[in-house]
Short mmCIF file of C-alpha atoms in Angstrom, two decimals:
data_model
loop_
_atom_site.label_atom_id
_atom_site.label_comp_id
_atom_site.label_asym_id
_atom_site.label_seq_id
_atom_site.Cartn_x
_atom_site.Cartn_y
_atom_site.Cartn_z
CA MET A 1339 46.35 136.28 68.85
CA GLY A 1340 49.92 136.98 69.88
CA PHE A 1341 50.77 138.98 72.97
CA ASN A 1342 52.95 142.01 72.26
CA THR A 1343 53.31 145.42 73.81
CA SER A 1344 55.01 148.60 72.67
CA ARG A 1345 56.67 151.59 74.25
CA ARG A 1346 57.42 155.10 73.22
CA GLN A 1347 61.04 156.15 72.99
CA LEU A 1348 62.25 157.37 76.37
CA ILE A 1349 64.69 159.71 74.64
CA SER A 1350 63.22 161.92 71.94
CA ASN A 1351 65.31 163.17 69.04
CA GLY A 1352 65.40 166.59 70.68
CA THR A 1353 66.68 165.19 73.97
CA ALA A 1354 69.25 163.05 72.13
CA THR A 1355 70.49 166.21 70.42
CA ARG A 1356 70.88 167.94 73.80
CA ILE A 1357 72.84 164.95 75.15
CA HIS A 1358 75.01 164.95 72.03
CA ASP A 1359 75.69 168.69 72.34
CA LEU A 1360 76.76 168.24 75.96
CA ALA A 1361 79.05 165.38 74.90
CA LEU A 1362 80.61 167.68 72.31
CA GLY A 1363 81.24 170.24 75.03
CA ILE A 1364 82.90 167.61 77.22
CA LEU A 1365 85.21 166.59 74.38
CA ARG A 1366 86.02 170.22 73.57
CA GLU A 1367 86.60 171.41 77.15
CA ILE A 1368 87.75 168.30 79.07
CA GLY A 1369 88.84 165.75 76.48
CA VAL A 1370 89.93 162.12 76.72
CA GLU A 1371 92.90 161.09 78.83
CA VAL A 1372 95.24 158.89 76.78
CA ARG A 1373 97.13 156.50 79.05
CA ASP A 1374 99.39 155.02 76.35
CA ALA A 1375 102.46 157.28 75.97
CA GLU A 1376 103.22 156.24 72.39
CA ALA A 1377 99.60 156.71 71.32
CA LEU A 1378 99.51 160.11 73.01
CA HIS A 1379 102.65 161.21 71.18
CA THR A 1380 101.30 159.98 67.83
CA LEU A 1381 97.94 161.69 68.24
CA ARG A 1382 99.47 164.98 69.36
CA ALA A 1383 101.75 164.89 66.32
CA ARG A 1384 98.65 164.50 64.13
CA GLY A 1385 97.18 167.73 65.34
CA PHE A 1386 94.95 166.95 68.32
CA ARG A 1387 94.98 169.72 70.87
CA ALA A 1388 96.30 168.59 74.24
CA ASN A 1389 95.90 169.57 77.86
CA GLY A 1390 98.56 167.44 79.47
CA SER A 1391 97.65 163.83 78.77
CA ARG A 1392 94.13 164.79 77.72
CA LEU A 1393 93.36 165.22 74.06
CA LEU A 1394 90.61 167.62 73.07
CA VAL A 1395 88.27 167.00 70.14
CA ASP A 1396 86.62 169.90 68.33
CA PRO A 1397 82.86 169.64 67.55
CA PRO A 1398 83.27 169.64 63.73
CA VAL A 1399 85.62 166.66 63.99
CA ALA A 1400 83.22 164.80 66.30
CA ASN A 1401 80.16 165.54 64.17
CA GLY A 1402 81.98 164.48 61.02
CA TYR A 1403 82.94 161.19 62.64
CA VAL A 1404 79.35 160.52 63.71
CA GLU A 1405 78.25 160.89 60.10
CA ARG A 1406 80.97 158.47 58.98
CA MET A 1407 79.86 155.90 61.53
CA ARG A 1408 76.25 156.21 60.45
CA GLY A 1409 77.42 155.43 56.93
CA TRP A 1410 79.35 152.36 58.09
CA ILE A 1411 76.29 151.09 59.93
CA GLU A 1412 74.09 151.53 56.86
CA GLN A 1413 76.50 149.33 54.88
CA ARG A 1414 76.14 146.42 57.30
CA GLU A 1415 74.10 143.43 56.24
CA PRO A 1416 70.88 143.20 58.28
CA SER A 1417 70.67 140.45 60.86
CA PRO A 1418 68.66 137.48 59.63
CA ALA A 1419 65.14 137.25 60.99
CA PRO A 1420 64.47 134.28 63.29
CA GLU A 1421 63.03 131.23 61.55
CA ARG A 1422 60.09 131.38 63.92
CA PRO A 1423 59.05 134.83 65.13
CA ASP A 1424 57.88 133.37 68.44
CA SER A 1425 61.11 131.45 69.16
CA ILE A 1426 63.50 132.81 71.77
CA THR A 1427 67.17 131.91 72.00
CA LEU A 1428 69.63 132.24 74.88
CA SER A 1429 73.40 132.65 75.03
CA VAL A 1430 75.87 132.14 77.85
CA SER A 1431 78.57 134.55 78.97
CA SER A 1432 82.25 133.63 78.64
CA TYR A 1433 83.47 135.74 81.58
CA ALA A 1434 82.64 133.63 84.65
CA LEU A 1435 85.50 132.93 87.05
CA TYR A 1436 83.46 130.73 89.37
CA VAL A 1437 81.01 127.88 88.95
CA HIS A 1438 78.16 126.72 91.15
CA ASP A 1439 79.32 123.21 92.03
CA LEU A 1440 76.29 120.93 92.24
CA PRO A 1441 77.72 118.08 94.37
CA THR A 1442 78.76 120.47 97.17
CA GLY A 1443 76.53 123.48 96.55
CA SER A 1444 79.62 125.68 96.86
CA ILE A 1445 80.84 128.45 94.58
CA LEU A 1446 84.22 127.25 93.30
CA PRO A 1447 86.80 128.62 90.83
CA VAL A 1448 86.40 127.55 87.23
CA THR A 1449 89.10 125.02 86.35
CA THR A 1450 89.77 123.14 83.14
CA PRO A 1451 87.88 119.96 84.23
CA ARG A 1452 84.91 122.00 85.44
CA LEU A 1453 84.86 124.08 82.27
CA ILE A 1454 84.88 120.95 80.12
CA GLU A 1455 81.81 119.67 81.99
CA MET A 1456 79.99 123.00 81.64
CA CYS A 1457 80.78 123.13 77.91
CA LYS A 1458 79.26 119.67 77.57
CA LEU A 1459 76.12 120.87 79.33
CA VAL A 1460 75.80 123.92 77.09
CA ASP A 1461 76.41 121.79 74.01
CA SER A 1462 73.64 119.40 75.08
CA LEU A 1463 71.24 122.35 74.80
CA ALA A 1464 72.43 123.47 71.36
CA GLY A 1465 69.33 122.02 69.72
CA GLU A 1466 67.09 123.77 72.24
CA GLY A 1467 67.97 127.38 71.50
CA VAL A 1468 71.08 127.84 73.66
CA VAL A 1469 74.06 129.22 71.76
CA ASN A 1470 77.74 129.86 72.44
CA ALA A 1471 80.33 128.35 74.73
CA PRO A 1472 82.46 128.40 76.86
CA PRO A 1473 80.67 129.61 80.01
CA GLY A 1474 83.81 130.49 81.96
CA ILE A 1475 87.56 131.06 82.19
CA PRO A 1476 89.93 128.34 83.47
CA THR A 1477 91.50 130.21 86.38
CA GLU A 1478 94.45 127.86 86.95
CA VAL A 1479 95.86 128.77 83.52
CA ALA A 1480 98.33 131.66 83.16
CA PRO A 1481 96.37 134.88 82.42
CA GLU A 1482 97.91 135.46 78.99
CA LEU A 1483 96.89 131.92 77.97
CA GLN A 1484 93.40 131.88 79.46
CA PRO A 1485 91.54 133.00 76.29
CA LEU A 1486 93.36 130.33 74.25
CA ALA A 1487 92.55 127.67 76.83
CA GLN A 1488 88.91 128.80 76.81
CA TYR A 1489 88.72 128.60 73.05
CA ARG A 1490 90.46 125.24 72.78
CA ILE A 1491 88.29 123.64 75.47
CA ALA A 1492 85.08 124.91 73.90
CA ALA A 1493 86.06 124.01 70.34
CA ASN A 1494 86.99 120.47 71.38
CA THR A 1495 83.85 119.99 73.47
CA ALA A 1496 80.96 121.89 71.88
CA ARG A 1497 79.48 122.11 68.41
CA GLN A 1498 79.20 125.86 68.86
CA GLY A 1499 82.52 126.11 70.64
CA ALA A 1500 84.16 128.30 68.02
CA ALA A 1501 82.46 131.35 69.52
CA PRO A 1502 84.80 134.34 69.95
CA VAL A 1503 86.26 135.08 73.38
CA ASP A 1504 87.99 138.31 74.36
CA PRO A 1505 91.78 138.22 73.97
CA THR A 1506 93.47 139.72 77.01
CA SER A 1507 97.14 139.83 76.06
CA ALA A 1508 98.95 141.47 73.17
CA ALA A 1509 101.56 138.70 73.44
CA THR A 1510 99.11 135.91 72.59
CA VAL A 1511 96.27 137.52 70.64
CA ASN A 1512 97.57 136.38 67.25
CA TYR A 1513 97.63 132.78 68.44
CA LEU A 1514 93.97 133.12 69.38
CA LEU A 1515 93.17 134.50 65.93
CA ASP A 1516 95.06 131.55 64.43
CA MET A 1517 92.78 129.20 66.38
CA ALA A 1518 89.71 130.97 65.02
CA ASP A 1519 91.09 130.59 61.49
CA VAL A 1520 91.55 126.84 62.02
CA MET A 1521 87.91 126.58 63.08
CA GLY A 1522 86.73 128.46 60.00
CA ARG A 1523 85.43 131.34 62.12
CA PRO A 1524 87.99 134.10 61.52
CA VAL A 1525 87.88 137.07 63.88
CA ARG A 1526 87.80 140.36 61.98
CA GLY A 1527 86.80 142.73 64.76
CA LEU A 1528 87.86 143.23 68.37
CA PRO A 1529 86.74 145.48 71.22
CA VAL A 1530 88.49 148.38 72.87
CA TYR A 1531 87.11 148.94 76.36
CA VAL A 1532 87.29 152.53 77.59
CA PRO A 1533 87.94 152.84 81.34
CA SER A 1534 85.46 155.35 82.74
CA PRO A 1535 85.58 158.22 83.09
CA LEU A 1536 87.08 159.50 79.84
CA ARG A 1537 90.23 157.40 79.54
CA LEU A 1538 91.78 155.55 76.63
CA GLY A 1539 94.38 152.89 77.26
CA GLY A 1540 94.85 149.50 78.82
CA GLU A 1541 95.14 145.94 77.62
CA SER A 1542 92.33 145.96 75.07
CA LEU A 1543 93.95 148.81 73.13
CA SER A 1544 97.32 147.04 73.21
CA VAL A 1545 95.67 143.85 71.96
CA VAL A 1546 94.11 145.62 68.98
CA LEU A 1547 97.37 147.34 68.05
CA ALA A 1548 99.20 143.99 68.18
CA CYS A 1549 97.01 142.38 65.48
CA LEU A 1550 95.86 145.38 63.51
CA ASP A 1551 96.61 143.94 60.07
CA ARG A 1552 94.11 141.12 60.73
CA LEU A 1553 91.18 143.34 61.69
CA ASP A 1554 88.49 144.98 59.59
CA GLU A 1555 86.83 146.96 62.38
CA ILE A 1556 87.04 147.84 66.06
CA TRP A 1557 84.27 148.15 68.63
CA ILE A 1558 84.38 150.84 71.33
CA SER A 1559 82.39 150.55 74.56
CA SER A 1560 82.55 151.54 78.21
CA MET A 1561 80.81 150.79 81.50
CA PRO A 1562 80.21 154.06 83.37
CA ALA A 1563 78.43 153.66 86.71
CA ALA A 1564 75.94 156.43 87.44
CA GLY A 1565 76.95 158.01 90.74
CA ALA A 1566 80.50 156.64 90.74
CA THR A 1567 82.31 157.05 87.42
CA ALA A 1568 79.57 159.18 85.84
CA PRO A 1569 76.95 161.65 87.09
CA LEU A 1570 74.08 160.10 89.03
CA GLN A 1571 71.46 161.70 86.79
CA PRO A 1572 70.91 159.74 83.55
CA PHE A 1573 71.13 162.87 81.37
CA GLY A 1574 74.65 163.66 82.57
CA ALA A 1575 75.69 160.01 82.64
CA LEU A 1576 74.59 159.50 79.05
CA ALA A 1577 76.44 162.63 77.93
CA LEU A 1578 79.66 161.54 79.62
CA ALA A 1579 79.28 157.99 78.26
CA THR A 1580 78.77 159.40 74.77
CA ALA A 1581 81.80 161.65 75.07
CA GLU A 1582 84.12 158.86 76.18
CA VAL A 1583 83.15 156.33 73.49
CA LEU A 1584 82.82 158.91 70.70
CA GLY A 1585 86.14 160.51 71.64
CA ALA A 1586 87.85 157.13 71.98
CA ALA A 1587 86.45 155.99 68.62
CA ILE A 1588 87.86 159.08 66.91
CA LEU A 1589 91.28 158.57 68.49
CA VAL A 1590 91.38 154.82 67.83
CA HIS A 1591 90.36 155.39 64.21
CA GLU A 1592 93.16 157.92 63.85
CA LEU A 1593 95.66 155.47 65.36
CA THR A 1594 94.58 152.44 63.35
CA GLY A 1595 92.88 153.63 60.17
CA LYS A 1596 90.12 151.07 60.86
CA PRO A 1597 86.41 151.83 61.29
CA ALA A 1598 85.89 152.20 65.03
CA LYS A 1599 82.20 151.95 65.91
CA PHE A 1600 80.90 152.92 69.31
CA SER A 1601 77.83 152.17 71.37
CA ILE A 1602 76.70 153.84 74.58
CA ASN A 1603 75.97 152.15 77.91
CA ILE A 1604 75.35 153.35 81.44
CA PHE A 1605 74.78 151.26 84.53
CA PRO A 1606 73.14 151.89 87.91
CA LEU A 1607 75.12 151.69 91.15
CA ASP A 1608 74.13 150.73 94.68
CA LEU A 1609 75.92 153.40 96.73
CA ARG A 1610 75.67 151.26 99.88
CA PHE A 1611 77.82 148.50 98.41
CA GLY A 1612 79.69 150.28 95.62
CA SER A 1613 78.56 147.71 93.06
CA MET A 1614 76.68 147.92 89.79
CA VAL A 1615 73.20 146.48 90.21
CA PHE A 1616 72.36 144.26 87.27
CA GLY A 1617 68.90 142.73 87.31
CA SER A 1618 67.48 145.86 88.95
CA PRO A 1619 64.58 147.92 87.57
CA GLU A 1620 67.06 150.73 86.91
CA ASN A 1621 69.31 148.50 84.84
CA LEU A 1622 66.36 147.41 82.74
CA LEU A 1623 65.36 151.06 82.21
CA PHE A 1624 68.96 152.10 81.50
CA GLN A 1625 69.14 149.42 78.79
CA MET A 1626 66.16 151.02 77.10
CA LEU A 1627 67.56 154.54 77.48
CA CYS A 1628 70.81 153.48 75.83
CA GLN A 1629 69.01 151.71 73.00
CA ASP A 1630 67.11 154.92 72.31
CA LEU A 1631 70.27 157.02 72.31
CA ASN A 1632 72.21 154.54 70.19
CA ALA A 1633 69.46 154.80 67.56
CA PHE A 1634 70.30 158.51 67.32
CA TYR A 1635 73.82 157.48 66.22
CA GLY A 1636 72.60 155.14 63.49
CA TRP A 1637 72.01 151.79 65.18
CA GLN A 1638 68.71 150.04 64.60
CA TRP A 1639 66.26 150.89 67.37
CA ARG A 1640 65.61 147.97 69.67
CA PRO A 1641 62.87 148.74 72.19
CA ALA A 1642 63.40 145.72 74.43
CA PRO A 1643 65.90 144.90 77.19
CA ASP A 1644 67.70 141.65 76.42
CA ASN A 1645 70.42 141.30 79.06
CA ILE A 1646 69.48 139.00 81.96
CA HIS A 1647 72.49 139.63 84.18
CA VAL A 1648 71.56 139.62 87.87
CA MET A 1649 73.51 140.07 91.10
CA ALA A 1650 72.17 136.96 92.89
CA LYS A 1651 74.96 134.55 93.82
CA ARG A 1652 72.97 131.31 93.67
CA PRO A 1653 70.08 129.94 91.59
CA ASP A 1654 67.56 131.15 94.14
CA ALA A 1655 64.29 133.08 94.26
CA GLN A 1656 66.03 136.40 93.56
CA ALA A 1657 67.75 135.10 90.43
CA ALA A 1658 64.58 133.46 89.11
CA ALA A 1659 62.37 136.47 89.81
CA GLU A 1660 64.71 139.02 88.24
CA LYS A 1661 65.54 136.97 85.16
CA ALA A 1662 61.88 136.10 84.60
CA ALA A 1663 60.83 139.74 84.94
CA ILE A 1664 63.41 140.90 82.39
CA MET A 1665 62.60 138.12 79.92
CA ALA A 1666 58.84 138.62 80.20
CA LEU A 1667 59.02 142.35 79.60
CA GLY A 1668 61.75 142.10 76.99
CA ALA A 1669 59.97 139.41 74.97
CA SER A 1670 56.66 141.28 75.10
CA LEU A 1671 58.50 144.28 73.61
CA GLY A 1672 59.94 142.17 70.83
CA ALA A 1673 63.26 140.73 72.09
CA ARG A 1674 63.91 137.25 70.72
CA HIS A 1675 67.38 136.67 72.16
CA PHE A 1676 68.62 137.05 75.73
CA SER A 1677 72.26 136.97 76.79
CA CYS A 1678 73.88 135.72 80.00
CA ALA A 1679 71.77 132.61 80.59
CA GLY A 1680 73.00 130.67 83.60
CA THR A 1681 75.09 133.63 84.73
CA LEU A 1682 74.99 135.01 88.28
CA SER A 1683 76.71 137.80 90.22
CA LEU A 1684 76.85 139.95 87.09
CA ASP A 1685 79.03 137.57 85.03
CA GLU A 1686 81.28 136.16 87.76
CA ILE A 1687 79.47 132.86 88.44
CA PHE A 1688 78.10 130.25 86.06
CA SER A 1689 75.40 127.99 87.43
CA PRO A 1690 74.34 124.90 85.46
CA GLU A 1691 71.17 124.76 87.55
CA GLN A 1692 70.36 128.37 86.68
CA LEU A 1693 70.95 127.67 82.98
CA LEU A 1694 68.21 125.01 83.00
CA LEU A 1695 65.93 127.35 84.95
CA ASP A 1696 66.54 130.09 82.40
CA CYS A 1697 65.60 127.67 79.62
CA GLU A 1698 62.35 126.87 81.41
CA VAL A 1699 61.56 130.54 82.00
CA ARG A 1700 62.39 131.24 78.34
CA ASP A 1701 59.91 128.56 77.22
CA TRP A 1702 57.23 129.94 79.55
CA VAL A 1703 57.73 133.43 78.12
CA ALA A 1704 57.81 132.18 74.52
CA ARG A 1705 54.51 130.43 75.05
CA CYS A 1706 53.01 133.59 76.47
CA VAL A 1707 54.09 135.89 73.64
CA ARG A 1708 52.91 133.32 71.07
CA GLY A 1709 49.43 134.11 72.30
CA VAL A 1710 46.17 132.20 72.37
CA THR A 1711 44.21 130.48 69.61
CA LEU A 1712 40.42 130.54 69.95
CA ALA A 1713 40.14 127.56 67.57
CA GLN A 1714 36.52 128.31 66.79
CA ASP A 1715 36.69 126.33 63.53
CA GLU A 1716 38.15 123.12 64.95
CA VAL A 1717 34.65 121.88 65.83
CA ASP A 1718 31.85 121.83 63.26
CA ASP A 1719 28.93 121.62 65.69
CA TRP A 1720 29.67 123.16 69.08
CA ILE A 1721 26.26 122.23 70.54
CA ALA A 1722 26.79 118.57 69.70
CA GLU A 1723 30.39 118.74 70.97
CA ILE A 1724 29.36 120.16 74.33
CA ARG A 1725 26.50 117.62 74.63
CA ALA A 1726 29.02 114.82 73.99
CA GLY A 1727 31.35 116.26 76.60
CA LEU A 1728 28.58 116.35 79.18
CA GLN A 1729 27.77 112.71 78.48
CA ARG A 1730 31.23 111.15 78.58
CA GLY A 1731 33.62 113.91 79.67
CA PHE A 1732 35.62 116.40 77.63
CA MET A 1733 38.96 114.75 78.26
CA GLY A 1734 38.19 111.83 75.97
CA LEU A 1735 36.82 113.82 73.05
CA ASP A 1736 38.71 113.73 69.75
CA SER A 1737 38.80 117.55 69.76
CA THR A 1738 40.73 117.40 73.03
CA LEU A 1739 43.08 114.54 72.18
CA ASP A 1740 43.89 115.89 68.72
CA HIS A 1741 44.67 119.45 69.78
CA TYR A 1742 45.65 119.58 73.47
CA LYS A 1743 49.33 120.21 72.72
CA GLU A 1744 48.38 123.27 70.68
CA GLN A 1745 46.49 124.81 73.58
CA VAL A 1746 48.62 123.97 76.63
CA TRP A 1747 52.36 124.37 77.17
CA TYR A 1748 53.86 121.38 78.98
CA PRO A 1749 57.00 122.33 80.92
CA GLN A 1750 60.02 120.07 81.09
CA ARG A 1751 60.95 120.98 84.65
CA PHE A 1752 58.32 122.98 86.54
CA GLU A 1753 55.95 121.14 88.92
CA ARG A 1754 52.25 120.95 88.01
CA ARG A 1755 50.83 118.04 89.93
CA ALA A 1756 48.38 118.42 92.76
CA VAL A 1757 49.81 118.19 96.27
CA GLY A 1758 48.68 114.56 96.85
CA PRO A 1759 50.76 112.89 94.10
CA TRP A 1760 53.67 115.20 94.93
CA MET A 1761 53.63 114.18 98.60
CA ALA A 1762 53.27 110.51 97.67
CA GLU A 1763 56.51 110.79 95.72
CA GLY A 1764 58.38 112.13 98.75
CA GLN A 1765 57.96 115.89 98.20
CA PRO A 1766 60.74 116.19 95.61
CA HIS A 1767 62.51 119.54 95.10
CA LEU A 1768 62.91 121.22 91.72
CA ALA A 1769 66.62 121.71 92.49
CA GLU A 1770 67.07 117.94 92.82
CA ARG A 1771 65.54 117.32 89.41
CA LEU A 1772 67.68 120.03 87.86
CA ARG A 1773 70.87 118.53 89.29
CA GLU A 1774 69.92 115.09 88.00
CA GLU A 1775 69.29 116.57 84.56
CA VAL A 1776 72.65 118.36 84.56
CA GLN A 1777 74.46 115.14 85.46
CA ARG A 1778 72.51 113.18 82.86
CA ARG A 1779 73.26 115.66 80.10
CA ILE A 1780 76.98 115.77 80.89
CA ALA A 1781 77.23 111.98 81.11
CA GLY A 1782 75.41 111.55 77.81
CA HIS A 1783 77.49 114.07 75.88
CA GLU A 1784 79.15 112.62 72.78
CA PHE A 1785 80.54 115.44 70.61
CA ALA A 1786 84.25 115.46 69.77
CA LEU A 1787 86.10 117.72 67.36
CA ASP A 1788 87.68 116.08 64.34
CA ARG A 1789 91.30 115.02 64.83
CA ASP A 1790 92.88 117.43 62.32
CA ARG A 1791 91.44 120.55 63.91
CA HIS A 1792 91.94 119.17 67.42
CA ASP A 1793 95.66 118.69 66.71
CA ALA A 1794 95.99 122.07 65.00
CA LEU A 1795 94.52 123.83 68.05
CA ASP A 1796 96.92 121.93 70.31
CA ARG A 1797 99.91 122.98 68.22
CA ILE A 1798 98.90 126.62 68.32
CA TYR A 1799 98.31 126.47 72.07
CA GLN A 1800 101.69 124.88 72.73
CA ALA A 1801 103.40 127.50 70.56
CA ALA A 1802 101.65 130.26 72.50
CA ALA A 1803 102.63 128.68 75.82
CA ALA A 1804 106.26 128.47 74.73
CA ALA A 1805 106.24 132.08 73.56
CA ALA A 1806 104.66 133.23 76.83
CA HIS A 1807 107.28 131.30 78.78
CA ARG A 1808 110.14 132.90 76.82
CA GLY A 1809 108.55 136.32 77.36
#
């Protein structure tokens, strides 16, 4: 008897239509500011109406593009179903600039040696449902080379290290794509991030234009903050978010000729601190609102939140409580993958201790959603079984010893002993055990990339470094 819940859509088709109509009005009356002068000139020459640097999009054009995108989405191959419907996987974020240093307890910049250690830790969990590496950016490396350094470190250190990372420089993006080709994981799509509100331009657009002949598609997204770069009210924020990604997708498609698919996101803001508040109840609800609205544009409806970003800076009670709450609700609604494991302070800090905690929480949640088995047929004669248990204890019965692992989840890390044995052992802390496990996993790591690909990645990196130096 599995444990699952359901929810109604928070945005009905009628409400989605009203949001879409408002987005069309925004594109018709306000438009998208194009920050790239060459792109602005090209798009104006192709017939887009302009109000200064803002390009206006007429409703028939926008509606026609929505229908095209729905067609592109229908042509996509469906994602494979998990091998076990009750299994839950985790992935790490590649954006962290800091790491929670276990020997000192301090939050320190990610450097190449620290990133190598964290990649080893992530790789040690590859067989336990943790995917992707690297969990950070080596900050001592020149910015235009950071994505290449990330990729090379992860590929050399982790079995799943050939996971894509965002290129950040038009000067070096093709070298990064060369690395992906060497690893047999070619990159055929890249993101364009739209600066809110209603702007198109910046490094991600330049990156895409610099490697256009190697791409099959482009992804458009933005991060509007309700109350800061978008209206406070979700209805208005969703309409503005729709307008900026739909408008940007139309313009990028016109510039590149490639399918540009968009998805809508909005994020809550704490007006006291001026920061987005990931891990909050509002962020969880906003995830569900956006999933409902994205379904209106052709994406498969996903009822569950699956992003476990939080704003806590250390692996403390706040981080554990917020991540556990999101995973428990998300998994009960059907989510079977959660991103940003081990990540703190949005995606600025990676904590190896938090990663292990997230794995333990994940296993707790997976056991819960798997449900309970009554096992009424495992015993032929219940009266005789209970009589035997009364005589010699239930712990020693064959029905207990044969099936106890089916009925009880045994954690790897959480404490379950009574207080007496715990005190007799010196009142150990969970954090101490987690740190010992991190050190043990890193010390026992053995993966190494084969020499041919290792050397090929080095050659590409050195070529990129030389080109960046000449530039």
